[in-house]
Short mmCIF file of C-alpha atoms in Angstrom, two decimals:
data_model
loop_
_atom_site.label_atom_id
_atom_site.label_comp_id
_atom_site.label_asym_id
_atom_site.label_seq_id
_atom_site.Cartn_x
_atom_site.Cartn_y
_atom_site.Cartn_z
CA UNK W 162 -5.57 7.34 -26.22
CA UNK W 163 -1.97 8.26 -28.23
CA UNK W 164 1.02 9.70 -26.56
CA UNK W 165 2.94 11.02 -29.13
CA UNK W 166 6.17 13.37 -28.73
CA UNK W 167 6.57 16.66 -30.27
CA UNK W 168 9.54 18.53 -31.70
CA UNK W 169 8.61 22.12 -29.73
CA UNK W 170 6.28 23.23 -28.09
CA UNK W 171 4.27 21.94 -25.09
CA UNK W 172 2.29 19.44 -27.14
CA UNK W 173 -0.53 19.47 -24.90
CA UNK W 174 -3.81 17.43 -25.73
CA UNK W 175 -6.00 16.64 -29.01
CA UNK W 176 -8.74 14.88 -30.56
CA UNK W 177 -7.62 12.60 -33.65
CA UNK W 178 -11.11 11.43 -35.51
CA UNK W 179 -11.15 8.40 -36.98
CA UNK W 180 -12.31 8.23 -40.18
CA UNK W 181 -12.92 5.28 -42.86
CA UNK W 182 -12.49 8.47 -45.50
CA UNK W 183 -10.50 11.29 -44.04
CA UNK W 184 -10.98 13.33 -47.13
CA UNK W 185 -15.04 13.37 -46.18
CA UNK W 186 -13.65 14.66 -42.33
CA UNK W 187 -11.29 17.00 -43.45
CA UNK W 188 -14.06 18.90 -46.16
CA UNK W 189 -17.07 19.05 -43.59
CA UNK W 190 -14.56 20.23 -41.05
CA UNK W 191 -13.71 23.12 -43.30
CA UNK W 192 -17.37 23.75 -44.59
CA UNK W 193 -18.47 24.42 -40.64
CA UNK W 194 -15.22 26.71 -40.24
CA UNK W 195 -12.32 24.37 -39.56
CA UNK W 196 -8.75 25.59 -41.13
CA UNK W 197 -6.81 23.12 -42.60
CA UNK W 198 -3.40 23.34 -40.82
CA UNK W 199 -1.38 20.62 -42.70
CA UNK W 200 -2.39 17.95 -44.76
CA UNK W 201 0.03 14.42 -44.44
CA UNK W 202 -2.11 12.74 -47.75
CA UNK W 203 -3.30 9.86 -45.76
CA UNK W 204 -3.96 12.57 -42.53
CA UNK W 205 -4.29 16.26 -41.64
CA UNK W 206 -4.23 18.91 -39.04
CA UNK W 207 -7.03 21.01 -38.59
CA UNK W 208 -7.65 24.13 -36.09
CA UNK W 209 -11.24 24.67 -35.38
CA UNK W 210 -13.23 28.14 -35.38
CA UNK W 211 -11.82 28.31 -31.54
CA UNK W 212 -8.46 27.47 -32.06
CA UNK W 213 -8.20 24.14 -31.26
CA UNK W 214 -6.02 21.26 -32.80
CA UNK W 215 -7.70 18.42 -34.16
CA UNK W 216 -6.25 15.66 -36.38
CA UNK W 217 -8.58 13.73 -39.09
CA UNK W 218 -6.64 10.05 -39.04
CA UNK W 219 -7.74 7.07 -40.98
CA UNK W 220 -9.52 4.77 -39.14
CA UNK W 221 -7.74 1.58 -37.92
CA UNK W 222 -10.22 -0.42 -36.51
CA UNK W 223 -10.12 0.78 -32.91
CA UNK W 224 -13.11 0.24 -30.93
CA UNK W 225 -11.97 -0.97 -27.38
CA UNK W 226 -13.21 1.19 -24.51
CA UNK W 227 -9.99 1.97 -21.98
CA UNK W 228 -10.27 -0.44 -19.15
CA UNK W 229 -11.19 1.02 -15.00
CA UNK W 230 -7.57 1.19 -13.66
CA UNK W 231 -6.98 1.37 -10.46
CA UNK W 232 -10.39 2.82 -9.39
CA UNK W 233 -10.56 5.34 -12.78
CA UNK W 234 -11.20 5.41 -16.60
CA UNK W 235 -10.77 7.98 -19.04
CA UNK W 236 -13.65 8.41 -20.62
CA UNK W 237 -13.91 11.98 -21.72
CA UNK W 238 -11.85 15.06 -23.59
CA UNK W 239 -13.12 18.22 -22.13
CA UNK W 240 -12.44 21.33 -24.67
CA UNK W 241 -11.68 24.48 -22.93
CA UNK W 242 -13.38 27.19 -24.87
CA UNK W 243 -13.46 31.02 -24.40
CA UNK W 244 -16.22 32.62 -23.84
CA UNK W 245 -16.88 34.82 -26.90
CA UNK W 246 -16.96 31.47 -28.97
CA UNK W 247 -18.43 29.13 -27.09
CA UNK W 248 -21.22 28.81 -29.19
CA UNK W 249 -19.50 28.87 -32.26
CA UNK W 250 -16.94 25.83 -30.74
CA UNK W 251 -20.06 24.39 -29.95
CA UNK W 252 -21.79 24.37 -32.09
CA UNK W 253 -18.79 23.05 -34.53
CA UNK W 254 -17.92 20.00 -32.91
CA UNK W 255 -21.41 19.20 -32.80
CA UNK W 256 -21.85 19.47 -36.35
CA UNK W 257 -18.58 17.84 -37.18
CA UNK W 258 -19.39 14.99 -35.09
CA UNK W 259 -23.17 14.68 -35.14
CA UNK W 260 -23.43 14.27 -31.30
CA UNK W 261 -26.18 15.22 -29.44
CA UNK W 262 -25.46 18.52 -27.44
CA UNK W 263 -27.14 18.24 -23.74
CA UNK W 264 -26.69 20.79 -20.88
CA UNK W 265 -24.24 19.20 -18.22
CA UNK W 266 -24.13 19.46 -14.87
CA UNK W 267 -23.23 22.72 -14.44
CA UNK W 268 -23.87 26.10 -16.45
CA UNK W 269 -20.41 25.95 -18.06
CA UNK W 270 -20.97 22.96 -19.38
CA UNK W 271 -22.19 20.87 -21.76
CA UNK W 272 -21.79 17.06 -23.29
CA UNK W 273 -21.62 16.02 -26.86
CA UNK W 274 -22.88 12.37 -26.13
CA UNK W 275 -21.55 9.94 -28.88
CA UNK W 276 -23.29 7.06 -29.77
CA UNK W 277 -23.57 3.77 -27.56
CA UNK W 278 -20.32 1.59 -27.39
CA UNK W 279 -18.08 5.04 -28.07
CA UNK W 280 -15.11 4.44 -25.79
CA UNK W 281 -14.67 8.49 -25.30
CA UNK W 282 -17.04 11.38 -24.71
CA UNK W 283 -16.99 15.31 -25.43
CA UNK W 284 -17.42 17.94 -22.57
CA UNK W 285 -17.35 21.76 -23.56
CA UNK W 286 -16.47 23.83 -20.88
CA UNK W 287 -16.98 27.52 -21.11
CA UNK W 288 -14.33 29.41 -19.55
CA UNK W 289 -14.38 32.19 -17.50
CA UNK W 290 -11.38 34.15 -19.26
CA UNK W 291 -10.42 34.58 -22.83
CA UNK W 292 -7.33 32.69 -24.32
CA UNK W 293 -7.45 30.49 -26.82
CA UNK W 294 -9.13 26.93 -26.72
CA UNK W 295 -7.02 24.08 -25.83
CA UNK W 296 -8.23 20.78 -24.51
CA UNK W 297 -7.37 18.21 -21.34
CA UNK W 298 -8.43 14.38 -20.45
CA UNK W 299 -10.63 14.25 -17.91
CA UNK W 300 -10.42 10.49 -15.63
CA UNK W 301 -13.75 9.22 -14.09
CA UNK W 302 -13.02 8.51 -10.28
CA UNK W 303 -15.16 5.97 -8.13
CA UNK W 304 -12.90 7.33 -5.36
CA UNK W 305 -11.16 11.00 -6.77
CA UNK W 306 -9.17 11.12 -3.29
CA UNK W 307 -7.49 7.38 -3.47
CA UNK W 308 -6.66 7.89 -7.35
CA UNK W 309 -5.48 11.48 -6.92
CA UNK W 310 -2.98 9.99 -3.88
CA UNK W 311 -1.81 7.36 -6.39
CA UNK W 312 -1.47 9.88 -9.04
CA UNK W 313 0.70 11.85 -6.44
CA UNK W 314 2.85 9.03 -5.96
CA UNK W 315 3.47 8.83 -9.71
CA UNK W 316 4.76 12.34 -9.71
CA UNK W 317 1.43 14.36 -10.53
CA UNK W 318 1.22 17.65 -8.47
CA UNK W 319 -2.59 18.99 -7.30
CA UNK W 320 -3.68 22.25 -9.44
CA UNK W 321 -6.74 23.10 -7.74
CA UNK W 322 -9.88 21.18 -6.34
CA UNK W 323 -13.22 21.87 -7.33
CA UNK W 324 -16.45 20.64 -6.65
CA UNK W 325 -16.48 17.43 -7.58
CA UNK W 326 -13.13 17.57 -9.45
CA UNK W 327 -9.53 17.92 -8.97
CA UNK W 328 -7.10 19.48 -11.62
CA UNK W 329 -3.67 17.86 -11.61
CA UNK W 330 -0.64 18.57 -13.29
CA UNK W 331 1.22 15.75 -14.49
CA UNK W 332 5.09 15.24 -14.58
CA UNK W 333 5.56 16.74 -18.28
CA UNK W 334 3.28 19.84 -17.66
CA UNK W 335 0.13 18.61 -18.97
CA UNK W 336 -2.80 19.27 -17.00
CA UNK W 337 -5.97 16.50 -16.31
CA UNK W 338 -8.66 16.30 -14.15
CA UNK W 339 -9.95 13.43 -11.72
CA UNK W 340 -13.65 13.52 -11.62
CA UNK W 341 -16.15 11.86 -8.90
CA UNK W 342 -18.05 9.91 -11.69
CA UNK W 343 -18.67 6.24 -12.01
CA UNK W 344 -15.83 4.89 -13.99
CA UNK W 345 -18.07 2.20 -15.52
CA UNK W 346 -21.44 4.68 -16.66
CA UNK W 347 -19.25 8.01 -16.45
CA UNK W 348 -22.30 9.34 -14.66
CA UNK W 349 -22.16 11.79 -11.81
CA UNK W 350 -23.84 10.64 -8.60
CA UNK W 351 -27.05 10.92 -8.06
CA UNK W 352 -28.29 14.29 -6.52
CA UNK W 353 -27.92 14.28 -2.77
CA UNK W 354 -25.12 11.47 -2.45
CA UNK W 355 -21.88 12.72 -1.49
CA UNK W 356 -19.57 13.08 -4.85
CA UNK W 357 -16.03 11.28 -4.28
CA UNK W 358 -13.73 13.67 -3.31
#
């Protein structure tokens, strides 16, 4: 994970894909429907069929999985996607990153699961209303209750609780979510055991 500033806007939250040849990125993005929003030589912007930002970056050797802090781990970017394309988005990100697509856990949902020792995972979530696709971290929580009261005491105010989720907004606007998943397996618990939170 990058922070990065912007110059306007609210900056919000992206995927950059590494890349040993960003060229190769940046044309198959654009042959499954990407738009090529700037291109920075060594880098560009893309938007994808939904509307989503996306950056193709050169690849710098990163490969270290975030470490569980304080009882969480981000592990996952969950897309936000309207649903009249849905299965467009979908079906885009899956192409452009040759992830397996597998139903989640609910009927909104669905995970592009990267290949083993990927520090980061996909989740499309198909929303209820249309506005254009944007995306947010999501945090695997052994405990979502003790890392949302932390988060509190950092300055993050409570959005709304869900199931087994709770949407926070942090002190710059952004929104995340704290999910009852194992922080080490980013699996949900199993059915039948009480989800943290």
């Amino acid at each position: 994970m990058k922070l990065q500033g912007v110059a306007e806007g609210d900056g919000g939250a992206h995927i950059d894909l590494c890349a040993e040849d960003v060229r190769d990125v940046v044309a198959l993005a654009r042959r499954l429907g990407a738009a090529l929003v700037a291109d920075h030589g060594d880098w560009a912007v893309l938007r994808s069929p939904g509307g989503q930002l996306f950056c193709a970056v050169p690849w710098q050797g990163e490969a270290v999985r975030p470490p569980v802090v304080s009882g969480s781990r981000l592990d996952q970017v969950c897309l936000d996607i309207p649903p009249s394309r849905y299965a467009a988005e979908a079906a885009f990100w899956a192409g452009l990153t040759g992830w397996e697509q597998q139903a989640g856990s609910r009927p909104e949902f669905s995970v592009l699961r990267p290949p083993a020792g990927f520090p980061v995972r996909l989740l499309l979530q198909r929303l209820d209303e249309e506005r254009p696709a944007s995306a947010h971290l999501d945090l695997a929580c052994a405990d979502v209750t003790a890392v949302r009261v932390r988060h509190e005491g950092l300055g993050a105010t409570v959005v709304r609780e869900g199931a087994h989720w709770t949407v926070l907004r942090d002190p710059a606007g952004g929104t995340y979510c704290l999910t009852g998943r194992d922080p080490e397996t980013g699996g949900l618990p199993a059915r039948g055991a009480r989800a943290a939170g």
